[in-house]
XYZ file of C-alpha atoms in Angstrom:
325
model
C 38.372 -55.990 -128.095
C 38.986 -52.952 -126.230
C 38.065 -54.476 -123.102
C 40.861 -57.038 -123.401
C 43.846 -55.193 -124.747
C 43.654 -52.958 -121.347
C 43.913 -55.490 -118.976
C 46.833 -57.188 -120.770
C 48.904 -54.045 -121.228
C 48.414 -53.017 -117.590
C 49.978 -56.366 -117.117
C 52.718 -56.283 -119.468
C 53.265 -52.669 -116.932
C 53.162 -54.793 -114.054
C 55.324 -57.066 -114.977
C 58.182 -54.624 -116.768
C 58.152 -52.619 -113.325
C 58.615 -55.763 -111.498
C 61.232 -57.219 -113.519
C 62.991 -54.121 -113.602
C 62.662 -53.571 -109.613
C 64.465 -57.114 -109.165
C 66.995 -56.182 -111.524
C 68.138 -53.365 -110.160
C 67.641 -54.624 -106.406
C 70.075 -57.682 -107.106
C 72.312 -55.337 -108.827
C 72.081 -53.156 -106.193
C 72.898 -55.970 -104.029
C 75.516 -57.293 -106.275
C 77.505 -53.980 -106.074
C 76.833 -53.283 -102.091
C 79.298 -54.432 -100.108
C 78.798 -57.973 -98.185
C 80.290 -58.620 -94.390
C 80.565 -62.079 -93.852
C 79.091 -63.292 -89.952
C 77.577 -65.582 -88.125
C 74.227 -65.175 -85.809
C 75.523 -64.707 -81.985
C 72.030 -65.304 -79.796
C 72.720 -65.392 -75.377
C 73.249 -68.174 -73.606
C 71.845 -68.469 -70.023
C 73.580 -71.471 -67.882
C 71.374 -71.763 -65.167
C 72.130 -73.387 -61.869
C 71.253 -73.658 -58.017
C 72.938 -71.176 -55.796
C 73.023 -74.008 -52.869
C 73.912 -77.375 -53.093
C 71.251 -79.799 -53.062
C 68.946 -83.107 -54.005
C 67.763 -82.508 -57.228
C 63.076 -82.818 -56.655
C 61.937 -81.953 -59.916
C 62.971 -80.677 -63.470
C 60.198 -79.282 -65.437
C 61.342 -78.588 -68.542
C 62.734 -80.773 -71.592
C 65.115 -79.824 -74.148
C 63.248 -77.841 -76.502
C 60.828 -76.525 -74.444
C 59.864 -72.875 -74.387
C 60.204 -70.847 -71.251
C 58.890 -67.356 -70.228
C 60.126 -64.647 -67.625
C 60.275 -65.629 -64.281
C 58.694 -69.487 -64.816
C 59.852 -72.110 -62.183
C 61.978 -74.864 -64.443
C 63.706 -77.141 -61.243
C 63.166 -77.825 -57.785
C 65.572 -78.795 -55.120
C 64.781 -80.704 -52.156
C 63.852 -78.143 -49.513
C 63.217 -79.665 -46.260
C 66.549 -79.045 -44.858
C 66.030 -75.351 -46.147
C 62.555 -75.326 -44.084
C 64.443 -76.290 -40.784
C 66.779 -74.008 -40.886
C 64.282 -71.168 -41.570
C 62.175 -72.677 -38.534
C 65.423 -72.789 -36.345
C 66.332 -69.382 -37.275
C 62.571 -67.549 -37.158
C 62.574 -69.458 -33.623
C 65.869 -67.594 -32.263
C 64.463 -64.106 -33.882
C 61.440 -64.724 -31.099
C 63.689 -65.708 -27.859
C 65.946 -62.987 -28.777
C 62.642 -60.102 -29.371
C 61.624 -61.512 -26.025
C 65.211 -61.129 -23.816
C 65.242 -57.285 -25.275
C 61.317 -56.665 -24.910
C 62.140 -57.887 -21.119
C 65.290 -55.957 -20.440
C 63.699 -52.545 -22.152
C 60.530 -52.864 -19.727
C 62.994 -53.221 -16.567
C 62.000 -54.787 -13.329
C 58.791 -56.031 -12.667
C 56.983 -54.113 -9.404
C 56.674 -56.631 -7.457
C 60.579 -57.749 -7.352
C 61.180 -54.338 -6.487
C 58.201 -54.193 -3.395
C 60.396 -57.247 -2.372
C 64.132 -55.937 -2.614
C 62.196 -53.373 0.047
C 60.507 -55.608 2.341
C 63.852 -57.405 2.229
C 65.799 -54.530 2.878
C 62.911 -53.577 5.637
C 63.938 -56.878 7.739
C 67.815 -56.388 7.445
C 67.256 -52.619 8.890
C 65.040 -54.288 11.770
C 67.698 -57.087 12.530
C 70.374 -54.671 11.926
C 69.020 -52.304 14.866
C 68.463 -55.641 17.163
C 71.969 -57.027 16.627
C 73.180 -53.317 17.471
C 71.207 -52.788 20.564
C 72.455 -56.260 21.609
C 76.256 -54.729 20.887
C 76.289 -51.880 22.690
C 74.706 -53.755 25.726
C 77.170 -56.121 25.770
C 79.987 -53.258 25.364
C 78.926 -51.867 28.327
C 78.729 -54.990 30.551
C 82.256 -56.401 29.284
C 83.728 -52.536 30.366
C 82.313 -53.524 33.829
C 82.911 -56.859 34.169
C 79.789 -58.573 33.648
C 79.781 -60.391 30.709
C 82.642 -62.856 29.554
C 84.845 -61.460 26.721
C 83.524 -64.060 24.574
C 79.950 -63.090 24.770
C 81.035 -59.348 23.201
C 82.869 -61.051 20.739
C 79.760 -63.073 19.448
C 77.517 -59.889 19.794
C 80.093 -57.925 17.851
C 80.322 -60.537 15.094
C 76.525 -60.607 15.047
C 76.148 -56.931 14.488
C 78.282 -56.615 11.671
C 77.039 -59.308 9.515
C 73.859 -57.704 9.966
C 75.529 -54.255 8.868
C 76.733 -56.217 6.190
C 73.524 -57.812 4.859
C 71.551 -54.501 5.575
C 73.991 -52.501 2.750
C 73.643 -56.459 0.362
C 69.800 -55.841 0.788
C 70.199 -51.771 -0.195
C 72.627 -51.978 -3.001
C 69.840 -55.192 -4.669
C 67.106 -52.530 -4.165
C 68.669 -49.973 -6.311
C 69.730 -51.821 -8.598
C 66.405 -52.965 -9.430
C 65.310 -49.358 -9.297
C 67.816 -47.941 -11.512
C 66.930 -50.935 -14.296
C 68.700 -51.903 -17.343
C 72.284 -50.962 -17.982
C 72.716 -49.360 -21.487
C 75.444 -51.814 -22.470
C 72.826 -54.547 -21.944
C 70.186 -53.009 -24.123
C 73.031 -52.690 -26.493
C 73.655 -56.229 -26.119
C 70.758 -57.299 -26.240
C 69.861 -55.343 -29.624
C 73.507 -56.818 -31.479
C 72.473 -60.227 -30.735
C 68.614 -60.014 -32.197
C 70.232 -58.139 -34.837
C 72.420 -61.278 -36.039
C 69.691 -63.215 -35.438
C 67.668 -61.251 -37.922
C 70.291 -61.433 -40.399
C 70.325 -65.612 -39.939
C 66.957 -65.234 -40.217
C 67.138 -63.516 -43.784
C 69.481 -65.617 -45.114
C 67.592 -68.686 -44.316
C 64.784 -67.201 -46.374
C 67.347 -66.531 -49.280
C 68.532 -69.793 -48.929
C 65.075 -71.306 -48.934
C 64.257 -69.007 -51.976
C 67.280 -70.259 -54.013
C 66.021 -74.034 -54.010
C 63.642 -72.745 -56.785
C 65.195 -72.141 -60.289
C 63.586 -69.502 -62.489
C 63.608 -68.348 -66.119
C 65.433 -65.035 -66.240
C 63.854 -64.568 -69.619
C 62.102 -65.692 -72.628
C 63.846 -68.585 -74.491
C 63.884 -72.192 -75.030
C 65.953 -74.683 -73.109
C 69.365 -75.917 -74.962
C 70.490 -78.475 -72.609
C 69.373 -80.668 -69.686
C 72.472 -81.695 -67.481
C 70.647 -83.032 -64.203
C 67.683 -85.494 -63.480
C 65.629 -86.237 -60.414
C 67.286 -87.678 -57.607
C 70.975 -86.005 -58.427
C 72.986 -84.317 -56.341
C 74.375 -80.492 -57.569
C 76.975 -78.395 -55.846
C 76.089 -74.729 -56.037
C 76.848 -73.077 -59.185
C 76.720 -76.198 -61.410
C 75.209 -75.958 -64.499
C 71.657 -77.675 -63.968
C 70.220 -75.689 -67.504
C 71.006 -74.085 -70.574
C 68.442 -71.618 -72.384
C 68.861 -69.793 -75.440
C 67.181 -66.641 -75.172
C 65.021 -65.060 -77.677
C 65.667 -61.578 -77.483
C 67.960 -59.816 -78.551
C 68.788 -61.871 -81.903
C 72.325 -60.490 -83.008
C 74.827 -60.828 -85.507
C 78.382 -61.445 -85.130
C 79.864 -60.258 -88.142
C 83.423 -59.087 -89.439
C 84.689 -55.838 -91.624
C 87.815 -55.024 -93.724
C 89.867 -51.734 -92.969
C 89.077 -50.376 -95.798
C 85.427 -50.652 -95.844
C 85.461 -49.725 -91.998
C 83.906 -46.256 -92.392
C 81.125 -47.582 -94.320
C 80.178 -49.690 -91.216
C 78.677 -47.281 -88.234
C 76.439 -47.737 -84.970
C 73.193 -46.982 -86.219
C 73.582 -47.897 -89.889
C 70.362 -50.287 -91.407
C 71.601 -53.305 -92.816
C 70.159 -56.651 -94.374
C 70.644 -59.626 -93.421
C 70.441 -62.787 -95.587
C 70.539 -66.102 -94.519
C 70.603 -69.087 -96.971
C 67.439 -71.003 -95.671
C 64.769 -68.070 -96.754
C 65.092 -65.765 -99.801
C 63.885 -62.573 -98.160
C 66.364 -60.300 -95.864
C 66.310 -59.348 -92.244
C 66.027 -55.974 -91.026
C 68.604 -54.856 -88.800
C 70.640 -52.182 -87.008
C 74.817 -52.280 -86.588
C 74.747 -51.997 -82.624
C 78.533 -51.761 -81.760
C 82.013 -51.500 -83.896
C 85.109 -53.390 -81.765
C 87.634 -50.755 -81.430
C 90.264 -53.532 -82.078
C 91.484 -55.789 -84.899
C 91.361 -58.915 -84.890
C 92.130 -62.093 -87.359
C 88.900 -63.175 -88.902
C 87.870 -66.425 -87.372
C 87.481 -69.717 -89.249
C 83.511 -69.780 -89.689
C 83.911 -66.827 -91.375
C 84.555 -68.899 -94.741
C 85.908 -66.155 -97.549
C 88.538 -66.784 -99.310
C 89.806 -62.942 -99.420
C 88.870 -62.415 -95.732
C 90.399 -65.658 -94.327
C 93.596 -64.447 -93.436
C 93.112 -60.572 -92.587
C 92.968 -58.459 -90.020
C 89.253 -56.950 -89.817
C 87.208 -55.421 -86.957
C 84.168 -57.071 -85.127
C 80.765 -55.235 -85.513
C 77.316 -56.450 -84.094
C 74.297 -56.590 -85.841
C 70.686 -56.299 -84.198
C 68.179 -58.196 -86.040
C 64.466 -56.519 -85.367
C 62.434 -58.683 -87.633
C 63.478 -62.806 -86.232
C 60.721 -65.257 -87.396
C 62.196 -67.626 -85.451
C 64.680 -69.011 -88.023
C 67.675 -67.709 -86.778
C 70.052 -70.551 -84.949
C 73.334 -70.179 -82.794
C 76.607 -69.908 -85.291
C 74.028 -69.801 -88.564
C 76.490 -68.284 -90.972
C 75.137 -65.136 -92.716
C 76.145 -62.127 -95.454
C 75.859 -58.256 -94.032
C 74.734 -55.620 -96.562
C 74.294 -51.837 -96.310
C 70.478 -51.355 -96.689
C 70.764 -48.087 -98.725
């Protein structure tokens, strides 16, 4: 007999304790204050920074994504030809400065000098030729005309002796510095082109920027987007917040940091959370907000962080705010 009356008072125990625990936690809960809110979870509208033929969409409304996975393709073979063009100009460009930096080969300048050799040697013919003919047309010998046309002769050779000197150090004194200077803008530009032809390339691939699950699906295969437009929509998973709303009076109670529950009215248990922010301003209390005492006051906007989501939580889910102790 013993044996049996101790296992049914230890539950009668167990059950007094537990009926008192849930008494006093739902009066507890009766008397705590409640802040009326609705759960506030980001919104990512994703979209192509270029315009562009729609290839492939990979996800469906529903669908989970994770960080950094590929969700839509745009056609890139236009993309691709401009990166060829502009990788293509990067290499004539490397080549004019890799020539102009490396100056004049040797053997141009061994033939500015054999050049320059020959207009010396004509030079001193047409000059011998001169002065002969100067002397002759003093005495009488020659006809005027015949010192005109040596006189003509020599200076055009003068003239292509100092053309053949001024080439042949010009080749030995090599590249100007403006050139080089040139020369090193204009692969420069080219470089940038080439850059943005990779961005360009890079942005025909649309990534998650997080963990969530796609909302919306605005473009199929086969369509054409302008840059920016929404092609789409992911909810993200983390952080799960709380948008929720606080009389002046019961302001002080309601502080960054403070622990709160949260209760929802599809589960009977609370989430955990933490008040992130307090808005500094008032503001009327929106129309989800459905109280009948709060409907028409002024109250102040606080966030809630939720650290326990199961997965429940939706967009605009209405929910009550309690102070956890």
């Amino acid at each position: 007999m013993k044996r049996i009356i101790a296992p049914i008072l230890l539950l009668i125990a167990l059950a007094g304790g537990w009926y008192a625990w849930k008494t006093h936690s739902a009066e507890s809960r009766k008397d705590s204050p409640a802040f009326h809110g609705n759960i506030d979870i980001r919104e990512v509208r994703l979209g192509f920074r270029v315009s562009g033929r729609v290839r492939e969409i990979l996800k469906e409304e529903g669908d989970a994504v994770t960080p950094g996975e590929i969700l839509a393709r745009l056609d890139d073979e236009p993309f691709r030809n401009a990166l060829d063009q502009a990788e293509a100009q990067v290499g004539q460009f490397s080549a004019r400065l890799e020539e102009l930096r490396n100056g004049n080969r040797p053997e141009e300048i061994e033939q500015a000098r054999k050049i320059l050799a020959a207009s010396e040697a004509a030079l001193e013919n047409s000059r011998l030729v001169f002065e002969r003919q100067q002397r002759l047309v003093g005495q009488g010998a020659v006809a005027r005309q015949d010192f005109d046309t040596a006189s003509t002769a020599y200076r055009a050779s003068l003239a292509r002796r100092d053309e053949a000197r001024a080439r042949l150090d010009l080749l030995e004194a090599g590249t100007r510095a403006e050139q080089l200077a040139q020369a090193e803008a204009v692969l420069g530009t080219a470089r940038a082109a080439l850059a943005q032809a990779r961005t360009t390339l890079a942005d025909t691939v649309l990534s998650a920027p997080e963990a969530g699950v796609v909302l919306t699906r605005s473009v199929e295969p086969g369509s054409m987007v302008q840059a920016g437009a929404t092609a789409l929509t992911v909810s993200l998973l983390n952080p799960v917040r709380v948008r929720a709303y606080a009389p002046e009076p019961l302001l002080g109670l309601v502080r960054p940091g403070r622990e709160v529950l949260v209760y929802t009215d599809s589960r009977p248990e609370p989430y955990h959370g933490q008040v992130g922010d307090v808005s500094p301003r008032a503001e009327f209390t929106p129309k989800s907000v459905e109280t009948e005492e709060l409907r028409t006051s002024l109250v102040y906007r606080f966030r809630v962080v939720v650290r326990d989501d199961d997965g429940l939580l939706r967009q605009g889910m209405p929910v009550t705010v309690r102070l956890k102790d």
